[in-house]
mmCIF file of C-alpha atoms and ligand atoms in Angstrom:
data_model
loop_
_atom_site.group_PDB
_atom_site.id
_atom_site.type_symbol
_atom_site.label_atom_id
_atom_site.label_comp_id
_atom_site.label_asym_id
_atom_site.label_seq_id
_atom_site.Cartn_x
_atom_site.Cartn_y
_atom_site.Cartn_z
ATOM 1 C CA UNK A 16 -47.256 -23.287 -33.151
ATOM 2 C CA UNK A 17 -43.651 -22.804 -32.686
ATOM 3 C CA UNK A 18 -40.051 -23.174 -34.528
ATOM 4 C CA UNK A 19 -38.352 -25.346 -32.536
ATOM 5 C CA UNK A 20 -34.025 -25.973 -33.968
ATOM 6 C CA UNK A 21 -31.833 -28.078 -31.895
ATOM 7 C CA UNK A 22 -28.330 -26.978 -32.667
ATOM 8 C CA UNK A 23 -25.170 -29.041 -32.017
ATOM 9 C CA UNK A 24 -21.879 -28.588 -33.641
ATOM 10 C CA UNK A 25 -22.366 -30.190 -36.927
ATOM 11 C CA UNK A 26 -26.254 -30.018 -37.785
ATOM 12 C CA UNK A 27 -29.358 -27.440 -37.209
ATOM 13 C CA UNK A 28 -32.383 -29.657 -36.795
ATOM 14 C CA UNK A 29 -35.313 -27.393 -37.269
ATOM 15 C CA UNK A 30 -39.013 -28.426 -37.488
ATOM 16 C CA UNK A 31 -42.233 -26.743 -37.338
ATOM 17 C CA UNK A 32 -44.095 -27.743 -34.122
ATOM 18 C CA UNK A 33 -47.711 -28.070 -33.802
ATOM 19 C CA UNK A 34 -49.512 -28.057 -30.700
ATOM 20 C CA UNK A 35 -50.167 -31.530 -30.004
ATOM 21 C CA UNK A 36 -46.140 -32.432 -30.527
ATOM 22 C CA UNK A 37 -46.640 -32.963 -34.028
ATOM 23 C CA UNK A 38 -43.475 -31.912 -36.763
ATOM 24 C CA UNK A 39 -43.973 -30.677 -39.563
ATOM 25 C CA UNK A 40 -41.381 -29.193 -41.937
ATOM 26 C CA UNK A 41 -38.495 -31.040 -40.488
ATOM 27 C CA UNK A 42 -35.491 -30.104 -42.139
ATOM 28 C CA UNK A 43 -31.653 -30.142 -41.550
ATOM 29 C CA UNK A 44 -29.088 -28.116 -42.418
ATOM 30 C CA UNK A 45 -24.721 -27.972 -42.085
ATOM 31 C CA UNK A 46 -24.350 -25.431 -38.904
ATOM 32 C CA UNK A 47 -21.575 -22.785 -39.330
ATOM 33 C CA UNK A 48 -19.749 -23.074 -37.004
ATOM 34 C CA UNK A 49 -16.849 -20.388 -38.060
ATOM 35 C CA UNK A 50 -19.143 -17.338 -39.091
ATOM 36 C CA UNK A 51 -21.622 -16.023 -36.743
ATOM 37 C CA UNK A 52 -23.085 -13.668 -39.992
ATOM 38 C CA UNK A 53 -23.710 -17.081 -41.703
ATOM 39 C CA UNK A 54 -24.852 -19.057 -38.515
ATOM 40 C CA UNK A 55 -27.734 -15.916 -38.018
ATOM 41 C CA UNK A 56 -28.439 -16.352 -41.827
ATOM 42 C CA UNK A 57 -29.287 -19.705 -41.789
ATOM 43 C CA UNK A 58 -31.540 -19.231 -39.045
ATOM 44 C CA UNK A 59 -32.979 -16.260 -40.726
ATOM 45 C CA UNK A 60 -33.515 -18.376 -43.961
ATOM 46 C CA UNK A 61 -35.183 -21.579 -42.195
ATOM 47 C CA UNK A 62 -37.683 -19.155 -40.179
ATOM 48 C CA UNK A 63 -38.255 -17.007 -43.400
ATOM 49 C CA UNK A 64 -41.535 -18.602 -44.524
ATOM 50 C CA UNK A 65 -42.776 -18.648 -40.864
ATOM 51 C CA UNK A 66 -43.246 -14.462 -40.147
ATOM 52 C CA UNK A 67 -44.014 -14.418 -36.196
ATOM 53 C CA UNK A 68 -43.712 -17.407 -35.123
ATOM 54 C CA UNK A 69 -41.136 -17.986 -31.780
ATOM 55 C CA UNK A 70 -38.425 -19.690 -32.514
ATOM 56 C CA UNK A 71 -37.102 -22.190 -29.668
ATOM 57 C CA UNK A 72 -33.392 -23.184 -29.950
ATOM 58 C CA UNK A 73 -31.916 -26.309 -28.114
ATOM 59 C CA UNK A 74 -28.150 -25.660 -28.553
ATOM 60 C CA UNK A 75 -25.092 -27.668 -27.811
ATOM 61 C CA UNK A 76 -23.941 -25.023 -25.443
ATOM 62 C CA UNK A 77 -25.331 -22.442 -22.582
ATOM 63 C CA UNK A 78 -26.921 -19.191 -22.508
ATOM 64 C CA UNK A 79 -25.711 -16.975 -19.606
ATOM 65 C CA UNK A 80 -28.910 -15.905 -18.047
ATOM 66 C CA UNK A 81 -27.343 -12.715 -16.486
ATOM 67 C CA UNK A 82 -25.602 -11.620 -19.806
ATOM 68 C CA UNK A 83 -27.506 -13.410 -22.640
ATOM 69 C CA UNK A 84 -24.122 -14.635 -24.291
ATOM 70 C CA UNK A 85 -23.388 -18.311 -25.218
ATOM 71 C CA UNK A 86 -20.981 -20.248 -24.513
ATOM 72 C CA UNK A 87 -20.461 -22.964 -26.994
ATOM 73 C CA UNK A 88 -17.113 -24.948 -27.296
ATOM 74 C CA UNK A 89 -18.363 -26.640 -31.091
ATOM 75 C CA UNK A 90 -19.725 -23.864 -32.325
ATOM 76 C CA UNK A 91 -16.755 -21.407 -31.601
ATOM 77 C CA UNK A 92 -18.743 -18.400 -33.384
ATOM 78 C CA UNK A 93 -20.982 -17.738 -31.219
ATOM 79 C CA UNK A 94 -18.489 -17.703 -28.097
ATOM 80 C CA UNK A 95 -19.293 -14.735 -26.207
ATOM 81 C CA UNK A 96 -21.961 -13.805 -29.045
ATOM 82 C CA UNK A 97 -25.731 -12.357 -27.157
ATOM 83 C CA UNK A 98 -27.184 -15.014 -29.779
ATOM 84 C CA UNK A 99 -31.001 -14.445 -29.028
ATOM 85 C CA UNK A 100 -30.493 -10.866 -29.329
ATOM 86 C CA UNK A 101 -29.032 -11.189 -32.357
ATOM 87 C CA UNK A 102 -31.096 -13.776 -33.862
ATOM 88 C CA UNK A 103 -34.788 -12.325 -32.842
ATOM 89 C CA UNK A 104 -33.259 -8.800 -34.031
ATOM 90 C CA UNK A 105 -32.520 -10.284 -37.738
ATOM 91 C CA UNK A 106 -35.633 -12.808 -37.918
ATOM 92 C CA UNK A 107 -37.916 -10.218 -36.788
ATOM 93 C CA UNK A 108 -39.632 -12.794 -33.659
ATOM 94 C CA UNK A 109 -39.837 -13.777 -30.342
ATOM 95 C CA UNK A 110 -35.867 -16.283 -29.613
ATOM 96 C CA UNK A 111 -35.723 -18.539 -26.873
ATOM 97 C CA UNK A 112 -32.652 -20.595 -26.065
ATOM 98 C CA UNK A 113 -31.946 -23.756 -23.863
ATOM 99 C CA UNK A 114 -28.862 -25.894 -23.353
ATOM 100 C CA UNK A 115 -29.755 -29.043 -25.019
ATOM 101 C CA UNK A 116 -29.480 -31.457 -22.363
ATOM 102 C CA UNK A 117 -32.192 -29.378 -20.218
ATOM 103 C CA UNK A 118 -34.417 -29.853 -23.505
ATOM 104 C CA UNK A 119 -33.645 -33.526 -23.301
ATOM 105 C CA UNK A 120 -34.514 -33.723 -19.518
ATOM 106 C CA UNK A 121 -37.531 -30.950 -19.899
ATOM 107 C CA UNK A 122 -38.940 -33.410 -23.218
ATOM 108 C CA UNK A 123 -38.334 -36.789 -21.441
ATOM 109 C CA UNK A 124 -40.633 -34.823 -18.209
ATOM 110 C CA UNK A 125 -43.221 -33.769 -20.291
ATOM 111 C CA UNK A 126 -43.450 -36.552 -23.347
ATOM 112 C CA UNK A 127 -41.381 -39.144 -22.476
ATOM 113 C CA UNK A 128 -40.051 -41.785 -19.968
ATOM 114 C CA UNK A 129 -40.029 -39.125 -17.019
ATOM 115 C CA UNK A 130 -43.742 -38.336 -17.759
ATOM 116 C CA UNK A 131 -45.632 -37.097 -14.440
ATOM 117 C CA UNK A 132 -42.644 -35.993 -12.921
ATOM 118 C CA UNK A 133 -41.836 -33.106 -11.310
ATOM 119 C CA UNK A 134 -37.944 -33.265 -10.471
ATOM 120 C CA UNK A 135 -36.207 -35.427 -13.349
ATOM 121 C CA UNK A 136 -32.383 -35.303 -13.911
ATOM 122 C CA UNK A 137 -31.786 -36.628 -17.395
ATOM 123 C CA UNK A 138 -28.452 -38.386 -17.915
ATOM 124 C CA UNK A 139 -26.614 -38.365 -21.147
ATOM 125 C CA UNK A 140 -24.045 -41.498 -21.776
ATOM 126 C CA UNK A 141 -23.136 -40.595 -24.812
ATOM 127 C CA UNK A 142 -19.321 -39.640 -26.217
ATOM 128 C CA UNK A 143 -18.661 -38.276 -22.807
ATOM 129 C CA UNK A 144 -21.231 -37.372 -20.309
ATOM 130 C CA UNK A 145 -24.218 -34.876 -19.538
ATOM 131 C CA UNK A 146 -27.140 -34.028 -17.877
ATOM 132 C CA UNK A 147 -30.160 -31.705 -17.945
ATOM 133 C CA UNK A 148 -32.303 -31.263 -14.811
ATOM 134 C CA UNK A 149 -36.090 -30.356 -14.485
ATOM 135 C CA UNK A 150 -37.270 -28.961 -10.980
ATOM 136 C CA UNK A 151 -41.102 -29.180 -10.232
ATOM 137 C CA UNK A 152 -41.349 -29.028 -14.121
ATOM 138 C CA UNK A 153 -39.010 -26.284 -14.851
ATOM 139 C CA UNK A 154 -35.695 -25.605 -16.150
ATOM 140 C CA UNK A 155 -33.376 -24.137 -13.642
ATOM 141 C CA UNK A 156 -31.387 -20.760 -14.958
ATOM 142 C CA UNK A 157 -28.132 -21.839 -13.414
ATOM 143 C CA UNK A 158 -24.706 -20.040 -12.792
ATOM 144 C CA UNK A 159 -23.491 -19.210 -16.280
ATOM 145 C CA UNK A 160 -26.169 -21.095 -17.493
ATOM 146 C CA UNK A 161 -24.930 -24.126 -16.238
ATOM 147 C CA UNK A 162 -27.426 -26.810 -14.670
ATOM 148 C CA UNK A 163 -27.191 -30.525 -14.074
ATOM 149 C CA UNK A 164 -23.958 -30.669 -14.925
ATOM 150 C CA UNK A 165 -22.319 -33.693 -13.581
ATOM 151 C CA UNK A 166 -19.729 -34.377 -16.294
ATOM 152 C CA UNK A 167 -17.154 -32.285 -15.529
ATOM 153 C CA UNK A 168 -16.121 -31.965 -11.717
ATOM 154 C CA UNK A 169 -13.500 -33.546 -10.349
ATOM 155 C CA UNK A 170 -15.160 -37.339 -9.270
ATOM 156 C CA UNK A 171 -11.373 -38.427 -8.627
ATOM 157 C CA UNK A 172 -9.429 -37.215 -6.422
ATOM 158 C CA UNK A 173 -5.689 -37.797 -6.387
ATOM 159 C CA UNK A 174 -4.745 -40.795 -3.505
ATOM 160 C CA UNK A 175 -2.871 -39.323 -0.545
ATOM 161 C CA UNK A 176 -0.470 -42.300 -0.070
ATOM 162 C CA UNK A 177 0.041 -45.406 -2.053
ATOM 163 C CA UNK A 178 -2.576 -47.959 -0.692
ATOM 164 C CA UNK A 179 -2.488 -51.713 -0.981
ATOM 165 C CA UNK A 180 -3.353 -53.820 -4.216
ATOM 166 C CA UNK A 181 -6.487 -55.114 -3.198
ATOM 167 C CA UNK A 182 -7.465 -51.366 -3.345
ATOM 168 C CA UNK A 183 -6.093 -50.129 -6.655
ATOM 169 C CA UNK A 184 -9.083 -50.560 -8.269
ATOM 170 C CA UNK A 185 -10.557 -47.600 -6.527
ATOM 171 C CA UNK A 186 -7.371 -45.507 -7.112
ATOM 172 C CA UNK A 187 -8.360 -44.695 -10.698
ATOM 173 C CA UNK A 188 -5.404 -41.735 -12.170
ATOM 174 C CA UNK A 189 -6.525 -38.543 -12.776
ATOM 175 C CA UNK A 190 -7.228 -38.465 -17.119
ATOM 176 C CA UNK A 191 -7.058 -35.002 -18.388
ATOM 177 C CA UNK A 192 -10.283 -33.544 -19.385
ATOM 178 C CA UNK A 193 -11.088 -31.295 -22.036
ATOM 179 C CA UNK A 194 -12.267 -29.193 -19.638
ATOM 180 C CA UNK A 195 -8.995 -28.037 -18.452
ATOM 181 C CA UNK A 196 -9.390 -30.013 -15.039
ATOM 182 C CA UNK A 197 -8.657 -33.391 -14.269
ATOM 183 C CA UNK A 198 -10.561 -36.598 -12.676
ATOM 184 C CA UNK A 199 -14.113 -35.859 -14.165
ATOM 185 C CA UNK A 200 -16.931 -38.228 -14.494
ATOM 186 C CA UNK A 201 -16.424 -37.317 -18.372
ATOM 187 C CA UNK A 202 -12.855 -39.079 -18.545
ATOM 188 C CA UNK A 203 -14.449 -41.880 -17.047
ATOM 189 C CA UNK A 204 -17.945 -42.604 -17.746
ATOM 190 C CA UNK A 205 -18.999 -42.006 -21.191
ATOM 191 C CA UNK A 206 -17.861 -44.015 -24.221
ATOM 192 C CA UNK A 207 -14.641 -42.912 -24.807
ATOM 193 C CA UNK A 208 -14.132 -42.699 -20.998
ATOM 194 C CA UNK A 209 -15.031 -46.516 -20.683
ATOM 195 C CA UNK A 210 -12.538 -47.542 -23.340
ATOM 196 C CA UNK A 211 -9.714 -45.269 -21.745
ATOM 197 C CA UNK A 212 -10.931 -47.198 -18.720
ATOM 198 C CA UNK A 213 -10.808 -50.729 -19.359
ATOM 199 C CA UNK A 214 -7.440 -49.977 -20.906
ATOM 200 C CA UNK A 215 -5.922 -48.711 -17.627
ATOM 201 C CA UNK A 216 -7.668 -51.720 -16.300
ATOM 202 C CA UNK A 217 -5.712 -54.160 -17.955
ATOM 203 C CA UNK A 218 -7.704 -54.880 -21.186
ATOM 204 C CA UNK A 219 -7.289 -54.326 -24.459
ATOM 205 C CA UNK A 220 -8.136 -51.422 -26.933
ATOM 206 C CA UNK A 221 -11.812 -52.249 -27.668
ATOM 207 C CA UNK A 222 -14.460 -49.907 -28.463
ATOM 208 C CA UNK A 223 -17.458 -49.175 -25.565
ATOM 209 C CA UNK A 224 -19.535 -51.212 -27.248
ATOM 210 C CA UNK A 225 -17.417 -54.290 -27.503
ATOM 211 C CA UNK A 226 -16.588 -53.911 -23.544
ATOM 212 C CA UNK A 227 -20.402 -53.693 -23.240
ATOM 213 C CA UNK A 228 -20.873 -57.176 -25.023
ATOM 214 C CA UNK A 229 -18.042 -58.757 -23.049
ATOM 215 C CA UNK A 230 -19.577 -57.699 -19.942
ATOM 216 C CA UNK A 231 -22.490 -58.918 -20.588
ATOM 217 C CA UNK A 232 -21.095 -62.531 -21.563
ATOM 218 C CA UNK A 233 -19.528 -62.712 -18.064
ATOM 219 C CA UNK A 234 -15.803 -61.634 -19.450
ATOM 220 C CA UNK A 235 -13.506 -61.217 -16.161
ATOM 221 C CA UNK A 236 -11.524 -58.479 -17.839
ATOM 222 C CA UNK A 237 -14.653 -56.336 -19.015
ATOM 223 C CA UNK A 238 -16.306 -57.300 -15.343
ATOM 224 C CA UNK A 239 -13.311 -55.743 -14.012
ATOM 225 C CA UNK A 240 -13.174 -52.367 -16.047
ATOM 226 C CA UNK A 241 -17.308 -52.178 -15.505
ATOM 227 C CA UNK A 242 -17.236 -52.894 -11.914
ATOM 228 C CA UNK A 243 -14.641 -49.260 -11.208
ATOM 229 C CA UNK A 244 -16.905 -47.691 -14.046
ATOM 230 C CA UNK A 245 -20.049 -48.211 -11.916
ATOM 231 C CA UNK A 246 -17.890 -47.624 -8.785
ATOM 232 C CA UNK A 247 -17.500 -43.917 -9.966
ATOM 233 C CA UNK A 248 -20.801 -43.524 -12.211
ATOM 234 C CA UNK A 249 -23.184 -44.723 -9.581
ATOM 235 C CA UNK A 250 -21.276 -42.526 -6.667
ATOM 236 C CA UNK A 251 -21.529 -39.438 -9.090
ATOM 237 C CA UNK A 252 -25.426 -40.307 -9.882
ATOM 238 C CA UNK A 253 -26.178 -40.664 -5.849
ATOM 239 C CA UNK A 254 -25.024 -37.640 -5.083
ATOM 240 C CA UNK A 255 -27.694 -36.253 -7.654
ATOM 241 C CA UNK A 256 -30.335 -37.946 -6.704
ATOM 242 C CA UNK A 257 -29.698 -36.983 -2.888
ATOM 243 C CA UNK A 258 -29.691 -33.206 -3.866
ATOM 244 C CA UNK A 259 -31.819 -32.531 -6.966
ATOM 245 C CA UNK A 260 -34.665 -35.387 -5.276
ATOM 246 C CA UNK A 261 -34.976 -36.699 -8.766
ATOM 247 C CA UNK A 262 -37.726 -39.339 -8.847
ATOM 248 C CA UNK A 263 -36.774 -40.896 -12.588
ATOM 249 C CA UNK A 264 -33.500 -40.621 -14.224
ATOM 250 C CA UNK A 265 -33.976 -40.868 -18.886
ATOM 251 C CA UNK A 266 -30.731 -42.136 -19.424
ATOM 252 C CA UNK A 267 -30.118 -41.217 -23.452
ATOM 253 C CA UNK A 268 -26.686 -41.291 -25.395
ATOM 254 C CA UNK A 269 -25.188 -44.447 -26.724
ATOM 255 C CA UNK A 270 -24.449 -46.341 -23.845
ATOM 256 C CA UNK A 271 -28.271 -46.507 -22.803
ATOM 257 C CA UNK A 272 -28.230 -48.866 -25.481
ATOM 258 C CA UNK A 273 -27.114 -51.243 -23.015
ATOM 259 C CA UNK A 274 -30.690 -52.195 -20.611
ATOM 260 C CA UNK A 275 -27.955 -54.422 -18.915
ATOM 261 C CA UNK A 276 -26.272 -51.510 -18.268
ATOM 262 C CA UNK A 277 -28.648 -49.404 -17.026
ATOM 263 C CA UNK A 278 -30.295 -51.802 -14.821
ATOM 264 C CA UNK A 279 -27.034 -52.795 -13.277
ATOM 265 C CA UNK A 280 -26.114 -48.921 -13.035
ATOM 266 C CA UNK A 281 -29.944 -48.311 -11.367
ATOM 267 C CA UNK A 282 -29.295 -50.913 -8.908
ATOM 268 C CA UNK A 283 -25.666 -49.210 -7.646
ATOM 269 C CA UNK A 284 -27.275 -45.995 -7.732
ATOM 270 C CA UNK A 285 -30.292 -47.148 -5.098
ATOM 271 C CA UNK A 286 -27.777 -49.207 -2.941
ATOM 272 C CA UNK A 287 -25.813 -45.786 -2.670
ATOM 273 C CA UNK A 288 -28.757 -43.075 -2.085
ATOM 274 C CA UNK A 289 -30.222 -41.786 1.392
ATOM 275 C CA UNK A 290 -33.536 -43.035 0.921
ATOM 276 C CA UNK A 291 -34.074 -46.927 -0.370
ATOM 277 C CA UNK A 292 -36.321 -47.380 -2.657
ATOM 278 C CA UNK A 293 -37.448 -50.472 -4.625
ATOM 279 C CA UNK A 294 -38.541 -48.541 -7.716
ATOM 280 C CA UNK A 295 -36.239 -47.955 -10.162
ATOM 281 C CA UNK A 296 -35.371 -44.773 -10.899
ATOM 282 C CA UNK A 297 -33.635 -44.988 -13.911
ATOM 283 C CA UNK A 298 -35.194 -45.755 -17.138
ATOM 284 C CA UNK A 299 -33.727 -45.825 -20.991
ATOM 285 C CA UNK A 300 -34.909 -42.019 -22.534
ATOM 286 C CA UNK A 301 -37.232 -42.755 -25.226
ATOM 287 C CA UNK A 302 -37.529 -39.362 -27.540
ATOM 288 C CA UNK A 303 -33.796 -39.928 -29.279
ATOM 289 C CA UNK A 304 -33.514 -37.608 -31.976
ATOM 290 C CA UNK A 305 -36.779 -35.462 -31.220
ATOM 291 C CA UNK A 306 -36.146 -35.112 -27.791
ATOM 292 C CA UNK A 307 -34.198 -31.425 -28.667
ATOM 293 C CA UNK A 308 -36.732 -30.558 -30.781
ATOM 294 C CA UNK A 309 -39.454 -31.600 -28.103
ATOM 295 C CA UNK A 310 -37.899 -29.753 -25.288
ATOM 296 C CA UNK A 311 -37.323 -26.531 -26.888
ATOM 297 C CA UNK A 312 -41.255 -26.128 -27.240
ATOM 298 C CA UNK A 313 -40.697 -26.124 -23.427
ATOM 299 C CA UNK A 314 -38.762 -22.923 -23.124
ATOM 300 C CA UNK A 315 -41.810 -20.550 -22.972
ATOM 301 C CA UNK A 316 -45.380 -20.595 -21.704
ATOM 302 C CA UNK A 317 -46.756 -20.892 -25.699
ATOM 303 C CA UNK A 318 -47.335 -24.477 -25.480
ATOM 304 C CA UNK A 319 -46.351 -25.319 -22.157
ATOM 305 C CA UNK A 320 -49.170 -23.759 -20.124
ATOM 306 C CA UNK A 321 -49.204 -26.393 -17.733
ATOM 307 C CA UNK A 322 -45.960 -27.310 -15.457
ATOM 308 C CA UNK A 323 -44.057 -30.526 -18.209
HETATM 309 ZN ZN1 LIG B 420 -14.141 -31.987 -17.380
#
């Protein structure tokens, strides 16, 4: 069995995990955010009645695999903190810790819509956007701890000269990230990014989900705003696929709601990638709220014995 707690900036979702995937225990609790004595004591108090047992985390944040200290922008306490050091010194047990979106790509690979594969980039649509990647069923230890992170590099780049109208679509400004640079996927693509989108665009103020809807009815204005939103989303995904050799893309966050959206999203994505292929490769994630949990029993060899 292992303790498996996915961590994000407002809640610790912690569960008991049994071998077969079963939860037991579930419980969730307010994460400090400001106090990293408090943040280690609530861990200490949920693993309490557990003595032994690993605990897996699934944070909001990364793990520097070099230096063992997390970088976390919503849970500011633990900035620069060697968390699993600290945390597997004060619970007395074995600490493991993955970003969150690798646990959602390493749980959709081993339990969910990316089942049987080996190479799976998992997309998050969400607020703004992430991703997790899997490589022939592992997580990848990246630089700084960063993996399959397509949200925030520049996918704009700034227009040498002015160009005609029929091309201003494309010429998208460059929307300040909070990231620090400019032009990223994540001013663009994910829910708020949309909205910011289909205002430059010419629209109205309208939330992502009523753009959604008036896509979907055929709207010209939302057709316009969706069609530079898949222009940049689809050129961002198909440079993934072409490098990572993804097989299946799990497309979670609240966007995914949208199956017209991800089908019309799958089809840009193979029209754009080296090798055609008439299987889709993306697919609506299908763990939701479990899938941190799920993939944090991943981060060890305790029950994961076999490649996810
Ligand atoms: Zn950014």
């Amino acid at each position: 069995m292992l303790l498996c707690a996915d961590i994000g900036g407002s809640f610790i979702d912690f569960a008991l995990v049994h071998p077969d995937g079963r939860l037991e225990h579930r419980q969730t609790v307010p994460t400090p955010v400001a106090d990293s004595e408090n943040f280690i004591g609530a861990l200490k108090a949920l693993c309490a009645p557990y003595p032994g047992i690993p605990l897996h985390i699934a944070i909001a944040g990364v793990e520097d695999p070099l230096t063992g200290r997390v970088n976390a922008a919503n849970i500011p306490c633990l900035n620069t903190l060697a968390v699993r050091e600290q945390l597997s010194h004060h619970t007395q047990r074995l600490v493991r810790i993955g970003n969150d979106a690798d646990c959602f790509a390493l749980a959709e690979a081993r339990f969910g819509a990316a089942k049987g594969h080996r190479n799976v980039f998992g997309l998050i649509l969400g607020t703004g956007v992430g991703g997790g990647f899997v490589l022939d069923g592992q997580r990848v230890p990246g630089l700084g701890g960063v993996t399959g992170e397509l949200g925030h590099a520049p996918a704009v780049i700034a227009p040498p000269f002015l160009a005609d109208p029929e091309e201003a679509l494309s010429l998208v400004p460059l929307f300040p990230c909070g990231c620090g640079q400019s032009g990223c996927l994540d001013t663009l693509a994910g829910a708020r990014g949309l909205e910011r989108l289909h205002v430059w665009a010419g629209g109205r103020a309208e939330t992502s989900h009523a753009i959604l809807t008036l896509w979907e009815q055929g709207d010209a204005q939302a057709t316009k705003t969706m069609s530079v939103w898949m222009l940049y989303t689809s050129a961002a995904l198909a440079h993934v696929i072409n490098i990572t050799g993804s097989t299946v893309v799990p497309v979670a966050g609240g966007l995914s709601n949208s199956a017209a959206l991800i089908d019309a999203l799958d089809r840009a994505v193979r029209d754009r990638i080296l090798v055609p292929t008439t299987q889709p490769l993306l697919r609506r994630a299908m763990l939701g709220k479990n899938a941190g949990i799920l993939g944090a029993t991943c981060l060890g060899p305790e029950m994961c014995h076999e490649p996810c």
